[in-house]
Short mmCIF file of C-alpha atoms and ligand atoms in Angstrom, two decimals:
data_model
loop_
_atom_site.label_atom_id
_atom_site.label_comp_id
_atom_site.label_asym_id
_atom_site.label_seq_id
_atom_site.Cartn_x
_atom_site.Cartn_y
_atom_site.Cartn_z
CA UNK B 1 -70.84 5.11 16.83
CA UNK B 2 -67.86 6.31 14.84
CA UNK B 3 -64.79 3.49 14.08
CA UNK B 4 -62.25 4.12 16.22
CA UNK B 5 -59.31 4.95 14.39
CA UNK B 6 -55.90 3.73 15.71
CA UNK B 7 -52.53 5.59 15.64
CA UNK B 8 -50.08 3.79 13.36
CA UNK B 9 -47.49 2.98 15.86
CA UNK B 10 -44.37 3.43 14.08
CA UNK B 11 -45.42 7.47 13.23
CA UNK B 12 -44.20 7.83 17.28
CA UNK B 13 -40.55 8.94 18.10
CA UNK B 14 -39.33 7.68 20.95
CA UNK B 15 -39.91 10.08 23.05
CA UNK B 16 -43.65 10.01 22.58
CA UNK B 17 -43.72 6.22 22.87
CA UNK B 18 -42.42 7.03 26.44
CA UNK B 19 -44.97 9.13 26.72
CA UNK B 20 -48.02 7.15 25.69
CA UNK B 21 -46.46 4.83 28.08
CA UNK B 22 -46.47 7.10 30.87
CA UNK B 23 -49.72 8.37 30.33
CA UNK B 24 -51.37 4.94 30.84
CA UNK B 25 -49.90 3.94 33.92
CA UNK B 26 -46.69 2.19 32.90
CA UNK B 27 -42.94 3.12 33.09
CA UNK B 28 -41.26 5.04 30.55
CA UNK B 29 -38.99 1.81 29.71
CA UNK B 30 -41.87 -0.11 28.20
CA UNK B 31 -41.80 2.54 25.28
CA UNK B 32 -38.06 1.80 24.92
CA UNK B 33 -38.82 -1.61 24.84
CA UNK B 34 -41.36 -1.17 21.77
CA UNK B 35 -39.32 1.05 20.05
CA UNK B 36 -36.67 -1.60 20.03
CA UNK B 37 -39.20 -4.22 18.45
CA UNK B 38 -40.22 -2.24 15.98
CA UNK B 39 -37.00 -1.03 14.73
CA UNK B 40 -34.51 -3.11 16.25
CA UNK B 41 -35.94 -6.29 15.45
CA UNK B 42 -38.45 -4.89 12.31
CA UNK B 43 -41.22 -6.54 14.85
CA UNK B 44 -45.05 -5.90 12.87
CA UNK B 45 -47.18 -8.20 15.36
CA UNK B 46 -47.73 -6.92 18.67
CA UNK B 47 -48.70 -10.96 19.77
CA UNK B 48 -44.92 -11.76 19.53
CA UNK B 49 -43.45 -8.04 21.76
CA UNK B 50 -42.58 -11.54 24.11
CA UNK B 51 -41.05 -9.27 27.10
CA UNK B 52 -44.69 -7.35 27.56
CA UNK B 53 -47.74 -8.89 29.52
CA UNK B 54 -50.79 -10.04 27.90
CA UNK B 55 -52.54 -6.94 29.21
CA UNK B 56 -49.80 -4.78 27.46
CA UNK B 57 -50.12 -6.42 24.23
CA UNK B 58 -53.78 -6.34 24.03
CA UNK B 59 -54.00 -2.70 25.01
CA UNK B 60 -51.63 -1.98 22.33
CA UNK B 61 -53.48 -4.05 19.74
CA UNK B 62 -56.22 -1.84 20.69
CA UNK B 63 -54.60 1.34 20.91
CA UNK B 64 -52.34 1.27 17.82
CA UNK B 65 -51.86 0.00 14.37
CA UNK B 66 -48.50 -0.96 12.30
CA UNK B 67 -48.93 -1.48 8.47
CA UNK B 68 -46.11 -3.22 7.30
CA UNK B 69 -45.46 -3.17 3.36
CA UNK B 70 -45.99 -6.45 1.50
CA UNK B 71 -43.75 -8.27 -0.77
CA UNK B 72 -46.43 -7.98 -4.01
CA UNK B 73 -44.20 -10.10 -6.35
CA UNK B 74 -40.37 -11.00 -6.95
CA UNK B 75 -38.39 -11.19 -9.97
CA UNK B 76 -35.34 -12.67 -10.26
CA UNK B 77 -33.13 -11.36 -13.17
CA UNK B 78 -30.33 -14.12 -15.17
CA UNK B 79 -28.01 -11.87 -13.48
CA UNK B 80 -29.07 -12.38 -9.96
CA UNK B 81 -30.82 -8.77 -9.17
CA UNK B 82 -34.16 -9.39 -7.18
CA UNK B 83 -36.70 -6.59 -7.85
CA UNK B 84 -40.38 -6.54 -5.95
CA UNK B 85 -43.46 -4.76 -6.17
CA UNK B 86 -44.07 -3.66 -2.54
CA UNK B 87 -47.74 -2.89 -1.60
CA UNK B 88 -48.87 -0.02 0.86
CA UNK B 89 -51.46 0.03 2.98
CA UNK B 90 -53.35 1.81 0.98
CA UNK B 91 -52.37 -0.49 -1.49
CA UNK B 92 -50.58 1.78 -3.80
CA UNK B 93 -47.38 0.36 -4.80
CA UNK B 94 -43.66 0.99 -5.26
CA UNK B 95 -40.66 -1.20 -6.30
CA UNK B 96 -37.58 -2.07 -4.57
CA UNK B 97 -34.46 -3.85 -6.29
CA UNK B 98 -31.49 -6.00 -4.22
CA UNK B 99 -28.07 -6.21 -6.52
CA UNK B 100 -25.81 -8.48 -5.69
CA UNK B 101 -22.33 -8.34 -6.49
CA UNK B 102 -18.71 -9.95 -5.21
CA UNK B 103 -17.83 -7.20 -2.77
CA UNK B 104 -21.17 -5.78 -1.92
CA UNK B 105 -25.12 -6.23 -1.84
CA UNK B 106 -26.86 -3.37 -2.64
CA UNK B 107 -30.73 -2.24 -2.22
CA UNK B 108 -32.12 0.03 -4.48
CA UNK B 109 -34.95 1.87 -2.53
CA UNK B 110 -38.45 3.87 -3.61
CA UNK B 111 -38.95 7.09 -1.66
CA UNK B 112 -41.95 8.48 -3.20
CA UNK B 113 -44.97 6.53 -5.11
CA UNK B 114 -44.77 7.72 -8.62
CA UNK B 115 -42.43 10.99 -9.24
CA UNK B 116 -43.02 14.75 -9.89
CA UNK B 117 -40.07 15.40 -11.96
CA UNK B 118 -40.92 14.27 -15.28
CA UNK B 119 -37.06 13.57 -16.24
CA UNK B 120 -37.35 12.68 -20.24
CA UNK B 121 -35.41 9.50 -19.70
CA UNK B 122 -36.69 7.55 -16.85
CA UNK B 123 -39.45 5.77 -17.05
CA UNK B 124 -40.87 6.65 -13.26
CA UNK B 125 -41.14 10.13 -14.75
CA UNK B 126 -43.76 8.94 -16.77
CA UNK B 127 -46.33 8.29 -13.51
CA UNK B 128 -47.78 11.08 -11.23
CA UNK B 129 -46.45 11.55 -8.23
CA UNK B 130 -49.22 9.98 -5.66
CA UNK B 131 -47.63 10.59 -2.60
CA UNK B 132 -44.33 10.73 -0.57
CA UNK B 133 -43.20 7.23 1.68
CA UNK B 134 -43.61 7.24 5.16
CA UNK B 135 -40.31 6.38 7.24
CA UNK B 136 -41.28 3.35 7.75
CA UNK B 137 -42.27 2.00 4.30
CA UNK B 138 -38.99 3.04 3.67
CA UNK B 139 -37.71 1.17 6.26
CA UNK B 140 -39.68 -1.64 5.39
CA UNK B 141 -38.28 -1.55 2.19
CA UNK B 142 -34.40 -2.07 3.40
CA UNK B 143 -35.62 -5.09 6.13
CA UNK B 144 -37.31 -7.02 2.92
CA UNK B 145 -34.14 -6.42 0.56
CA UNK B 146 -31.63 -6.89 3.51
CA UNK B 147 -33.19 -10.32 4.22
CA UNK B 148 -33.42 -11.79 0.62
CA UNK B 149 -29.51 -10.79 0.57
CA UNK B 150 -28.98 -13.37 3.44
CA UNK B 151 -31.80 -15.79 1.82
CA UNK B 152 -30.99 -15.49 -1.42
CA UNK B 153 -26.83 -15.24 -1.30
CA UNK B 154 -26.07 -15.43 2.53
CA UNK B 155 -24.54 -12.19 2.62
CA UNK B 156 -25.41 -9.07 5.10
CA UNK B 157 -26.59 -5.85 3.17
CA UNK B 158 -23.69 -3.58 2.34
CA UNK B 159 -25.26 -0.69 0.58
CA UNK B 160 -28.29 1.42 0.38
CA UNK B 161 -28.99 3.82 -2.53
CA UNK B 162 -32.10 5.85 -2.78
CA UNK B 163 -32.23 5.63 -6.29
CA UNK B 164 -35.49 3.88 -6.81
CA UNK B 165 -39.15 6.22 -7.31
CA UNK B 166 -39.30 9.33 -6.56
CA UNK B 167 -37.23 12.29 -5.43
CA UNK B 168 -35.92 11.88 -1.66
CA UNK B 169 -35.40 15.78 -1.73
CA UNK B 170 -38.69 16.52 -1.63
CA UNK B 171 -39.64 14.02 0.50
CA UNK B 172 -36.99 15.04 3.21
CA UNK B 173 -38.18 14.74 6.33
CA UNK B 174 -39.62 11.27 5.83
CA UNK B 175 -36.52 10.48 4.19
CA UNK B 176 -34.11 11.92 7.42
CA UNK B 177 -36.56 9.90 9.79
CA UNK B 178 -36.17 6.49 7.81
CA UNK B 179 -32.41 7.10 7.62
CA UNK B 180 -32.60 7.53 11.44
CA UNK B 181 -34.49 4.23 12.19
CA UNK B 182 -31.68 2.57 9.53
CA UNK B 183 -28.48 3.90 10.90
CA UNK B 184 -29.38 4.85 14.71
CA UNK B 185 -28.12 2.36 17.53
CA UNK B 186 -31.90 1.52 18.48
CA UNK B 187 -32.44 0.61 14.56
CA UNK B 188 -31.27 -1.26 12.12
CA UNK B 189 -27.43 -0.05 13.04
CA UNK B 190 -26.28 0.14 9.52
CA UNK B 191 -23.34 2.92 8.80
CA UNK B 192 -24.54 5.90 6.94
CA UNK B 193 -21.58 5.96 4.99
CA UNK B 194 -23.02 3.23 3.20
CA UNK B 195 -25.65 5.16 2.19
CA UNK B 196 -26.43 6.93 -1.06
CA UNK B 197 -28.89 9.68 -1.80
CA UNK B 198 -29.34 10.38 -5.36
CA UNK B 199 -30.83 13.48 -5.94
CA UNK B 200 -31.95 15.04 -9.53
CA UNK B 201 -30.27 18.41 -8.29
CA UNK B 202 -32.68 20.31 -5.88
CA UNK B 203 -30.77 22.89 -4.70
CA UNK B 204 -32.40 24.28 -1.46
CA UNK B 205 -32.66 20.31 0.01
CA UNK B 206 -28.86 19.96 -0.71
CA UNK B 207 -27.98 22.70 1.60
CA UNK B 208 -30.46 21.72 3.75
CA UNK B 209 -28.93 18.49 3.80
CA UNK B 210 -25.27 20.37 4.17
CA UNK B 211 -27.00 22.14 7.49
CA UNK B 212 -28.53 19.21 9.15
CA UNK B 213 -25.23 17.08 8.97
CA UNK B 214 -27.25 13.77 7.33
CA UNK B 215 -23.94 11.65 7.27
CA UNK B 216 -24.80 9.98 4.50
CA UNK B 217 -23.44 10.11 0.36
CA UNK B 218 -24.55 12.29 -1.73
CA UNK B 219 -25.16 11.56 -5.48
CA UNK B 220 -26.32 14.15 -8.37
CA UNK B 221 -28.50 12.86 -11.61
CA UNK B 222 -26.67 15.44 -13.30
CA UNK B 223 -26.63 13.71 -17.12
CA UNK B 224 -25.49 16.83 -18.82
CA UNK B 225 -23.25 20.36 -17.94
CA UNK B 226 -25.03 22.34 -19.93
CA UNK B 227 -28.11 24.32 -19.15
CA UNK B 228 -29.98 24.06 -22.54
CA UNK B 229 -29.50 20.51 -23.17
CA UNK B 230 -30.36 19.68 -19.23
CA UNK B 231 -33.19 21.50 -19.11
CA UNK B 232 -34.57 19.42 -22.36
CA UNK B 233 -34.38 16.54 -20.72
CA UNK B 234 -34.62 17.02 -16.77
CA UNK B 235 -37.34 20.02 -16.35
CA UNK B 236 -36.62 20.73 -12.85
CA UNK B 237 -33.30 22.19 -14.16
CA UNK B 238 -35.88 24.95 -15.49
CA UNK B 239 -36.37 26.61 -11.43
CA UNK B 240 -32.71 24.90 -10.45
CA UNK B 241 -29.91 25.31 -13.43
CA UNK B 242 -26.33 24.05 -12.96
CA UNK B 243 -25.31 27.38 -11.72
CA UNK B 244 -28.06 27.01 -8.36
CA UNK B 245 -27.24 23.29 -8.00
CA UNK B 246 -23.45 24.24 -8.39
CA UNK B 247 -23.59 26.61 -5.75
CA UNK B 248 -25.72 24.66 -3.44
CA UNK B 249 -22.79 21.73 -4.17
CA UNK B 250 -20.29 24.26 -3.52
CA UNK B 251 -21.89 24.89 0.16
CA UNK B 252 -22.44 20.91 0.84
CA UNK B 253 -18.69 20.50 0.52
CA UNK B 254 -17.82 23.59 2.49
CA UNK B 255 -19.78 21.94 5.41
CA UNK B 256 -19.33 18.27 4.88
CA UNK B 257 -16.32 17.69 2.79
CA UNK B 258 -18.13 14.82 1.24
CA UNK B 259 -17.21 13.90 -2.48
CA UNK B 260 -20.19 14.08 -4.31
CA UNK B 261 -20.54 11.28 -7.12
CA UNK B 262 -22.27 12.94 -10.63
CA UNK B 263 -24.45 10.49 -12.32
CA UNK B 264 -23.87 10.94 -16.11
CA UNK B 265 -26.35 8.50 -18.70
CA UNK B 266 -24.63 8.55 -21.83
CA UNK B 267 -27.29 9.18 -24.38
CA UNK B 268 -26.35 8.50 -28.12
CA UNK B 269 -25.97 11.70 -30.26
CA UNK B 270 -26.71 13.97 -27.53
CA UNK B 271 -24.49 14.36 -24.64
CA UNK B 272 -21.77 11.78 -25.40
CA UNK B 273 -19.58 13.95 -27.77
CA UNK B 274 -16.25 15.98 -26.77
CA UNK B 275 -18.04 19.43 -26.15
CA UNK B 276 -19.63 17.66 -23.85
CA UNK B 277 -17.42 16.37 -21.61
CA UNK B 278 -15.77 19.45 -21.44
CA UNK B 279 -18.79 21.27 -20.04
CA UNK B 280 -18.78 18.16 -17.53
CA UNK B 281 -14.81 18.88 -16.95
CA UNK B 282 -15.80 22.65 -15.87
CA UNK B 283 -18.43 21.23 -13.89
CA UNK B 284 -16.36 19.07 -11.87
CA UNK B 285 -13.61 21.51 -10.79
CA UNK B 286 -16.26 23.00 -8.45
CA UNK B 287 -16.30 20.19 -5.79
CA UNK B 288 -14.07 16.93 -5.42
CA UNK B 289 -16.30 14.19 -7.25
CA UNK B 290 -16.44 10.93 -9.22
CA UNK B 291 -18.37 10.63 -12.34
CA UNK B 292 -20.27 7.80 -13.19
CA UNK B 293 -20.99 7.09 -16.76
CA UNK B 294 -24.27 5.34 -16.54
CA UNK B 295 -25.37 2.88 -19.61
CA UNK B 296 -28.78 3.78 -20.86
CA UNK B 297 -31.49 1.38 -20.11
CA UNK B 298 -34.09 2.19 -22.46
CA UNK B 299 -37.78 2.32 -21.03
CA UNK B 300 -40.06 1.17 -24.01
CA UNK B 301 -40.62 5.01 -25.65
CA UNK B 302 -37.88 4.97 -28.41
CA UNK B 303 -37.24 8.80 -27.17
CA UNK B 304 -33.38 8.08 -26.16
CA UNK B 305 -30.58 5.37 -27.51
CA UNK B 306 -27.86 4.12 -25.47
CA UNK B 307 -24.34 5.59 -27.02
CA UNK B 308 -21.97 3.73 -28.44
CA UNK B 309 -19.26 1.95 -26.12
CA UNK B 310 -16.34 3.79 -27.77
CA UNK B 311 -17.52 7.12 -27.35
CA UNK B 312 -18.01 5.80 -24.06
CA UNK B 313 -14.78 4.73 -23.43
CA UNK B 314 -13.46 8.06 -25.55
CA UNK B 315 -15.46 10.18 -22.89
CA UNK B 316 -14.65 8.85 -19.95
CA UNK B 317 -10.52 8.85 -20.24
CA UNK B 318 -10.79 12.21 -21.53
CA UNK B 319 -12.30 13.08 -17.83
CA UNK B 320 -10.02 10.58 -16.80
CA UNK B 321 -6.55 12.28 -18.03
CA UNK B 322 -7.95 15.30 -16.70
CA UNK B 323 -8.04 13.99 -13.07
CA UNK B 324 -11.35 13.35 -12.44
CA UNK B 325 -12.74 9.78 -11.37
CA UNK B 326 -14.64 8.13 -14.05
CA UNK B 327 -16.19 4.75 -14.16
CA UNK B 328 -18.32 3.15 -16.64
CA UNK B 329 -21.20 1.50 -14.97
CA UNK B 330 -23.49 -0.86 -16.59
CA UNK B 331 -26.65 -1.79 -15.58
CA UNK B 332 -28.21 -4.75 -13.68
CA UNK B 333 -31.82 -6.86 -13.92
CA UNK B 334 -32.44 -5.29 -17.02
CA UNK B 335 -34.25 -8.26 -18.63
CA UNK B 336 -36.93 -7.50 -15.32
CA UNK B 337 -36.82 -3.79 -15.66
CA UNK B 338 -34.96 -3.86 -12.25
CA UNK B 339 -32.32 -1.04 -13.69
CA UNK B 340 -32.09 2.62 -13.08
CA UNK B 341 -35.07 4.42 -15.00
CA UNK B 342 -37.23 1.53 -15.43
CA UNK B 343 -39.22 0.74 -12.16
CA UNK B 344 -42.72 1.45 -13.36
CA UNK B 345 -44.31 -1.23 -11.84
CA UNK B 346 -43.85 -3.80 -14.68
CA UNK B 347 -44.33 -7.41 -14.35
CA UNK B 348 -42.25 -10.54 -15.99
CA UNK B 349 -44.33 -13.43 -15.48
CA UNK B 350 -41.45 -15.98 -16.13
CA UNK B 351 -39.20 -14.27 -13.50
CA UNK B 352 -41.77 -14.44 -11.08
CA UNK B 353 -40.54 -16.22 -7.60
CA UNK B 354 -43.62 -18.33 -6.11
CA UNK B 355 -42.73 -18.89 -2.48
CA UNK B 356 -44.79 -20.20 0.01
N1 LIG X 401 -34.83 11.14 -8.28
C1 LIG X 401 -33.54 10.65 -7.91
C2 LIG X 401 -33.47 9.15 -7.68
C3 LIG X 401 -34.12 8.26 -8.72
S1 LIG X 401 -33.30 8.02 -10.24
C4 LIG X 401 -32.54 11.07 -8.95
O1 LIG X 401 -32.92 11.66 -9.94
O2 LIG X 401 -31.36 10.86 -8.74
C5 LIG X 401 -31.89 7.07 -9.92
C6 LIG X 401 -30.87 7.12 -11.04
O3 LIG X 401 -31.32 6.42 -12.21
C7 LIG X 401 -30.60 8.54 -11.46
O4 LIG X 401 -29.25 8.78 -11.66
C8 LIG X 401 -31.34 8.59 -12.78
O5 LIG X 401 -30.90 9.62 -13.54
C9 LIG X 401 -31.05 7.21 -13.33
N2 LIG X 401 -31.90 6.86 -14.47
C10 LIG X 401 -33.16 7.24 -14.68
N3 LIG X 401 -33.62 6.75 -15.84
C11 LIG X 401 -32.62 6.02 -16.36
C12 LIG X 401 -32.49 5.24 -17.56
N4 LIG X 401 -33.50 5.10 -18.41
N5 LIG X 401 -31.32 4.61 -17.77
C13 LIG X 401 -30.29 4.73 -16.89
N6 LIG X 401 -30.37 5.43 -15.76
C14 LIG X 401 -31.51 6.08 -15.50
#
């Protein structure tokens, strides 16, 4: 005889909780009542579902599997970012980062193991893309970060930003589910506004996003205006230049009227000079946006430099005086490779957190 192999519980909607509930003799309600566990109160053991009979709980245990992701290893940083190796159940692994800071506590979350993209500068490009998250390893993901937030500093989780591994674009309907179980009243609750997706500019998922009114933020990895120099160091600009991401930007607004934030790393000698950030001015007048000047964090390869804090500076009040938003942002956890580019699965030993 043949294992039996059990349905991962969380892969059911609602609706077809109810109806696995139905269809063994019970009332519809019991598959509200499981839903709630499992994303309501981020339940994984069927032995503690404490409003369901014995007989209920067994049959379930029999019936169904959950797989909860597991805390591999935390890092503090000196600055207070916590970063973690979460494993899969198929023990593949992706990384998660909480940042705190005065007014908010952030959690920086994976949606793919490895990445397809290949983006020059980041040092996820530099795996293969495995495979794509499942809503509720993503999910997982924001229950572990939100509770070291309240362990760790007592403070609720403010913010979400998809800007860990992977591409959420191509990943999207895993993605849309996971942001469901996060923001829906039967979930976690938390506002979509305080939610980021940072995309690498795939233009066909941005209107898609546009037509199936996500309320969350939007965020472009767009780290240079100009075709040749983007497609150097981003390849997917190759099959989706400025002018398709542009327009696809152009139609998000139309339908959301969202500002979308550009994410701009200011690499030394290449896209930090004047020219520059007049391409990026152009750019800009498409949509309403805010520019952030991201701070290079460099991932081991020597390839890129950070640029210089003056040209920096010089850059961004140039935008600035032309009415655009423009902050400077610099990096977090970069002593634990907790910062944007560098989660590639890389251990500090002496930031390690033993816990019981
Ligand atoms: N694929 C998505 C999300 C992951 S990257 C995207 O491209 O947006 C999240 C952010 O980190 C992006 O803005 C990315 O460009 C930035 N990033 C990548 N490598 C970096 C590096 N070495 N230094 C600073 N930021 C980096």
């Amino acid at each position: 005889m043949g294992e039996v192999i059990k349905t991962d519980i969380r892969s059911l909607s609602l609706a077809e909780l109810k109806e696995v509930f139905v269809a063994h003799g019970e009332k519809a309600f019991r598959g509200q009542q499981v839903y709630e566990w499992l994303w309501k109160k981020s339940c994984t053991d069927f032995d503690a579902m404490s409003n369901l009979s014995n007989d209920l709980r067994n049959w379930l245990k029999q019936t169904f599997v959950i797989h909860p992701i597991q805390v591999e290893d935390k890092q503090i940083s000196n600055d207070g970012t916590i970063k973690s190796g979460f494993k899969l159940y198929d023990q593949k692994v992706v990384e998660g980062v909480l940042i705190p800071a005065d007014e908010r506590m952030t959690a920086c979350v994976s949606s793919q193991v490895g990445c397809s993209l290949t983006c020059k500068f980041c040092a996820t490009g530099t795996m293969d893309r495995e495979r794509n998250l499942n809503p509720d390893e993503i999910y997982d993901q924001v229950v572990h970060i939100k509770n070291w937030a309240q362990q760790h500093y007592q403070n609720p989780l403010t913010n979400i930003v998809f800007m860990g591994m992977g591409e959420p674009l191509l990943n999207y309907s895993n993605l849309i589910k996971g942001i469901e179980k996060i923001t829906s009243p039967e979930g976690l609750g938390m506002s979509g506004e305080r939610i980021t997706v940072s995309t690498a500019g795939i233009a066909k998922m941005i209107r898609k996003l546009a037509d199936d009114e996500v309320k969350v933020n939007l965020a472009l990895s767009l780290h240079a205006a100009n075709d040749a120099k983007r497609n150097l160091i981003m390849p997917i600009n190759e099959s989706n230049n400025l002018k398709a991401v542009g327009e696809a930007l152009q139609y998000y607004y139309r339908k959301t009227r969202r500002r979308v934030t550009y994410e701009y790393i200011a690499f030394k000698d290449f896209n930090e000079g004047m020219e520059d950030a007049k391409e990026l001015l152009q750019f800009c007048k498409l949509i309403p946006c805010k520019v952030n000047v991201i701070e290079y964090n460099p991932t081991g390869d020597g390839k890129f430099e950070k640029a210089d804090s003056d040209k920096i500076d010089k850059f961004c009040n140039y935008l600035e005086k032309n009415g655009i938003i423009a902050k400077v942002r610099r990096s977090r956890g970069k002593d634990i490779d907790a910062a944007c580019g560098q989660l590639a699965n890389k251990k500090h030993e002496n930031a390690l957190v033993k816990e019981a």
